Amino acid sequence: MRYEARKITDRTGCEIELRSAEASDCEALLRYLKTTASETPFLICDPDEVTLTPEQEKEFIMKKEASDRELLLIALENGRHIGNCSLMSISGYRRYRHRCGIAIALYKEYCGRGIGRAMLEAVLDEARKAGYEQAELEVIADNEKAISLYEDMGFVKYGTMPDNARFDDGRSFDAYWMMKKL
């Protein structure tokens, strides 16, 4: 799915571009995945688990672009990739066509500036246009800032997944399953 590029102004007054990821973004996206995975315990993997090659990342981006129901939206400040938000089908089966998954992350230094909210609003709008009726996400229960944003945007906690993520040092985190009717 293609998203028509648009500009927003964040809380600090900086201009941010939102657009679909392009194959030429593959190197920046791979750096982003490794860096954000090292900045927070709230993502699904550790930096050393990001093992995609640039070619694999390009292929992933091109599949999103060719899809009529999936989107990889990126945010840029002065041409620098600073975050992204994904819209994903839960399944290709008809019984699940009404459901989509959402995932979002920003470099730590860009959190709290309203960029994540703008990306989520854009992706949820595209989800509605694509015919989805319900958006779902998973969030680590200790990620209070993200949970607050999701709740403010109409997501509701519908379940807790105990010990959802386990770290190398043995610590475990619960996660919430949250959903919003579109």
Coordinates of C-alpha atoms in Angstrom, one line a residue:
M1 CA 0.0 0.0 0.0
R2 CA 1.3 3.5 -0.8
Y3 CA 0.8 6.4 1.5
E4 CA 0.8 9.8 0.0
A5 CA 3.6 11.7 1.7
R6 CA 2.6 14.5 4.0
K7 CA 4.2 16.8 6.5
I8 CA 3.3 17.4 10.1
T9 CA 4.7 19.6 12.8
D10 CA 5.7 17.9 16.0
R11 CA 5.5 19.4 19.5
T12 CA 8.9 20.9 19.2
G13 CA 8.0 22.8 16.1
C14 CA 10.0 20.5 13.8
E15 CA 8.6 19.5 10.4
I16 CA 8.3 15.7 10.1
E17 CA 7.5 13.9 6.8
L18 CA 5.3 10.8 6.9
R19 CA 5.5 8.5 3.8
S20 CA 5.6 4.9 2.7
A21 CA 8.9 3.1 3.1
E22 CA 10.7 2.6 -0.2
A23 CA 13.3 0.1 -1.2
S24 CA 16.0 2.7 -0.9
D25 CA 15.2 3.0 2.8
C26 CA 16.4 -0.5 3.5
E27 CA 19.8 0.4 5.1
A28 CA 18.2 3.0 7.3
L29 CA 15.5 0.6 8.4
L30 CA 18.0 -2.1 9.4
R31 CA 20.0 0.5 11.4
Y32 CA 16.8 1.6 13.0
L33 CA 15.8 -2.0 14.0
K34 CA 19.1 -2.6 15.7
T35 CA 19.3 0.7 17.4
T36 CA 15.7 0.8 18.8
A37 CA 16.1 -2.8 20.0
S38 CA 19.0 -1.6 22.0
E39 CA 17.3 1.5 23.4
T40 CA 14.3 -0.2 25.0
P41 CA 13.2 -3.5 26.5
F42 CA 9.8 -3.1 25.0
L43 CA 10.4 -4.4 21.5
I44 CA 10.3 -8.0 20.4
C45 CA 14.0 -8.7 19.8
D46 CA 17.5 -7.9 20.8
P47 CA 19.8 -6.1 18.4
D48 CA 21.8 -9.2 17.6
E49 CA 18.6 -10.9 16.4
V50 CA 18.2 -8.4 13.6
T51 CA 19.8 -10.5 10.9
L52 CA 18.0 -9.4 7.7
T53 CA 20.2 -8.6 4.8
P54 CA 19.6 -5.4 2.8
E55 CA 18.1 -7.5 0.0
Q56 CA 15.7 -9.2 2.4
E57 CA 14.6 -5.8 3.8
K58 CA 14.1 -4.5 0.3
E59 CA 11.9 -7.5 -0.5
F60 CA 9.9 -6.9 2.7
I61 CA 9.4 -3.2 1.8
M62 CA 8.3 -4.1 -1.8
K63 CA 5.8 -6.6 -0.5
K64 CA 4.2 -4.0 1.7
E65 CA 4.2 -1.5 -1.2
A66 CA 2.5 -4.0 -3.5
S67 CA -0.1 -5.0 -0.9
D68 CA -3.5 -3.4 -0.9
R69 CA -4.0 -4.0 2.9
E70 CA -0.6 -3.6 4.5
L71 CA 1.6 -0.5 5.0
L72 CA 5.0 0.4 6.3
L73 CA 4.8 4.1 7.2
I74 CA 8.0 5.9 8.1
A75 CA 8.7 9.2 9.7
L76 CA 11.6 11.4 8.6
E77 CA 13.1 14.6 10.0
N78 CA 15.3 16.4 7.6
G79 CA 15.5 13.3 5.5
R80 CA 16.6 11.1 8.4
H81 CA 14.5 8.1 9.3
I82 CA 13.3 8.5 12.9
G83 CA 10.5 5.9 13.3
N84 CA 7.9 3.7 11.6
C85 CA 4.5 2.3 12.1
S86 CA 3.2 -0.9 10.4
L87 CA -0.2 -2.0 9.4
M88 CA -0.4 -5.8 9.0
S89 CA -3.1 -8.3 8.1
I90 CA -3.7 -10.8 10.9
S91 CA -4.4 -13.5 8.4
G92 CA -5.4 -13.9 4.8
Y93 CA -8.4 -16.1 5.8
R94 CA -11.9 -14.5 5.3
R95 CA -12.8 -15.0 8.9
Y96 CA -9.9 -12.7 9.9
R97 CA -10.1 -10.1 7.2
H98 CA -11.7 -7.6 9.5
R99 CA -8.7 -7.6 11.8
C100 CA -5.3 -5.9 11.5
G101 CA -2.2 -5.6 13.6
I102 CA -0.4 -2.4 14.4
A103 CA 3.2 -2.0 15.5
I104 CA 5.1 1.2 16.1
A105 CA 8.5 2.4 17.4
L106 CA 10.6 5.6 17.3
Y107 CA 14.2 6.3 18.1
K108 CA 14.2 7.1 21.8
E109 CA 15.1 10.8 21.2
Y110 CA 11.9 11.3 19.2
C111 CA 9.5 9.9 21.7
G112 CA 7.1 12.3 23.4
R113 CA 6.9 14.7 20.5
G114 CA 3.6 13.7 19.1
I115 CA 5.1 11.8 16.1
G116 CA 3.9 8.4 17.2
R117 CA 0.4 9.7 17.6
A118 CA 0.5 11.2 14.1
M119 CA 1.8 7.9 12.7
L120 CA -0.9 5.9 14.5
E121 CA -3.7 8.2 13.3
A122 CA -2.4 7.9 9.7
V123 CA -2.2 4.1 9.9
L124 CA -5.6 3.7 11.6
D125 CA -7.1 5.9 8.9
E126 CA -5.5 3.7 6.2
A127 CA -6.8 0.6 8.0
R128 CA -10.3 1.9 7.8
K129 CA -10.0 2.7 4.1
A130 CA -8.6 -0.8 3.5
G131 CA -11.8 -2.3 5.1
Y132 CA -10.5 -3.3 8.5
E133 CA -12.9 -3.1 11.3
Q134 CA -10.6 -3.8 14.2
A135 CA -7.0 -2.8 15.0
E136 CA -5.0 -4.9 17.5
L137 CA -1.6 -4.6 19.1
E138 CA 0.5 -6.1 21.8
V139 CA 2.3 -4.0 24.4
I140 CA 4.6 -4.9 27.3
A141 CA 2.7 -4.2 30.5
D142 CA 5.4 -2.0 31.9
N143 CA 5.4 0.4 28.9
E144 CA 3.2 2.9 30.6
K145 CA 3.7 5.8 28.1
A146 CA 2.7 3.6 25.1
I147 CA -0.3 2.2 27.0
S148 CA -1.4 5.7 27.9
L149 CA -1.2 6.8 24.2
Y150 CA -3.0 3.7 23.0
E151 CA -5.8 4.2 25.5
D152 CA -6.1 7.9 24.6
M153 CA -6.5 6.8 21.0
G154 CA -9.4 4.4 21.9
F155 CA -7.6 1.1 22.3
V156 CA -8.8 -1.1 25.2
K157 CA -7.0 -3.8 27.1
Y158 CA -8.7 -7.1 26.5
G159 CA -6.2 -9.6 27.9
T160 CA -2.9 -10.1 29.7
M161 CA -0.3 -12.5 28.4
P162 CA 1.8 -13.6 31.4
D163 CA 5.5 -13.9 30.9
N164 CA 5.1 -12.8 27.3
A165 CA 8.8 -11.8 26.9
R166 CA 11.7 -13.4 28.7
F167 CA 15.1 -11.8 28.7
D168 CA 18.6 -13.5 28.8
D169 CA 18.9 -12.5 32.5
G170 CA 15.7 -14.5 33.3
R171 CA 13.4 -11.5 33.8
S172 CA 10.0 -11.8 32.3
F173 CA 7.4 -9.2 31.3
D174 CA 3.7 -9.5 30.9
A175 CA 2.0 -8.0 27.8
Y176 CA -1.4 -6.7 27.1
W177 CA -3.5 -7.4 24.1
M178 CA -5.3 -4.2 23.1
M179 CA -7.9 -3.6 20.5
K180 CA -9.7 -0.7 18.9
K181 CA -12.9 -0.9 16.8
L182 CA -12.5 1.1 13.7

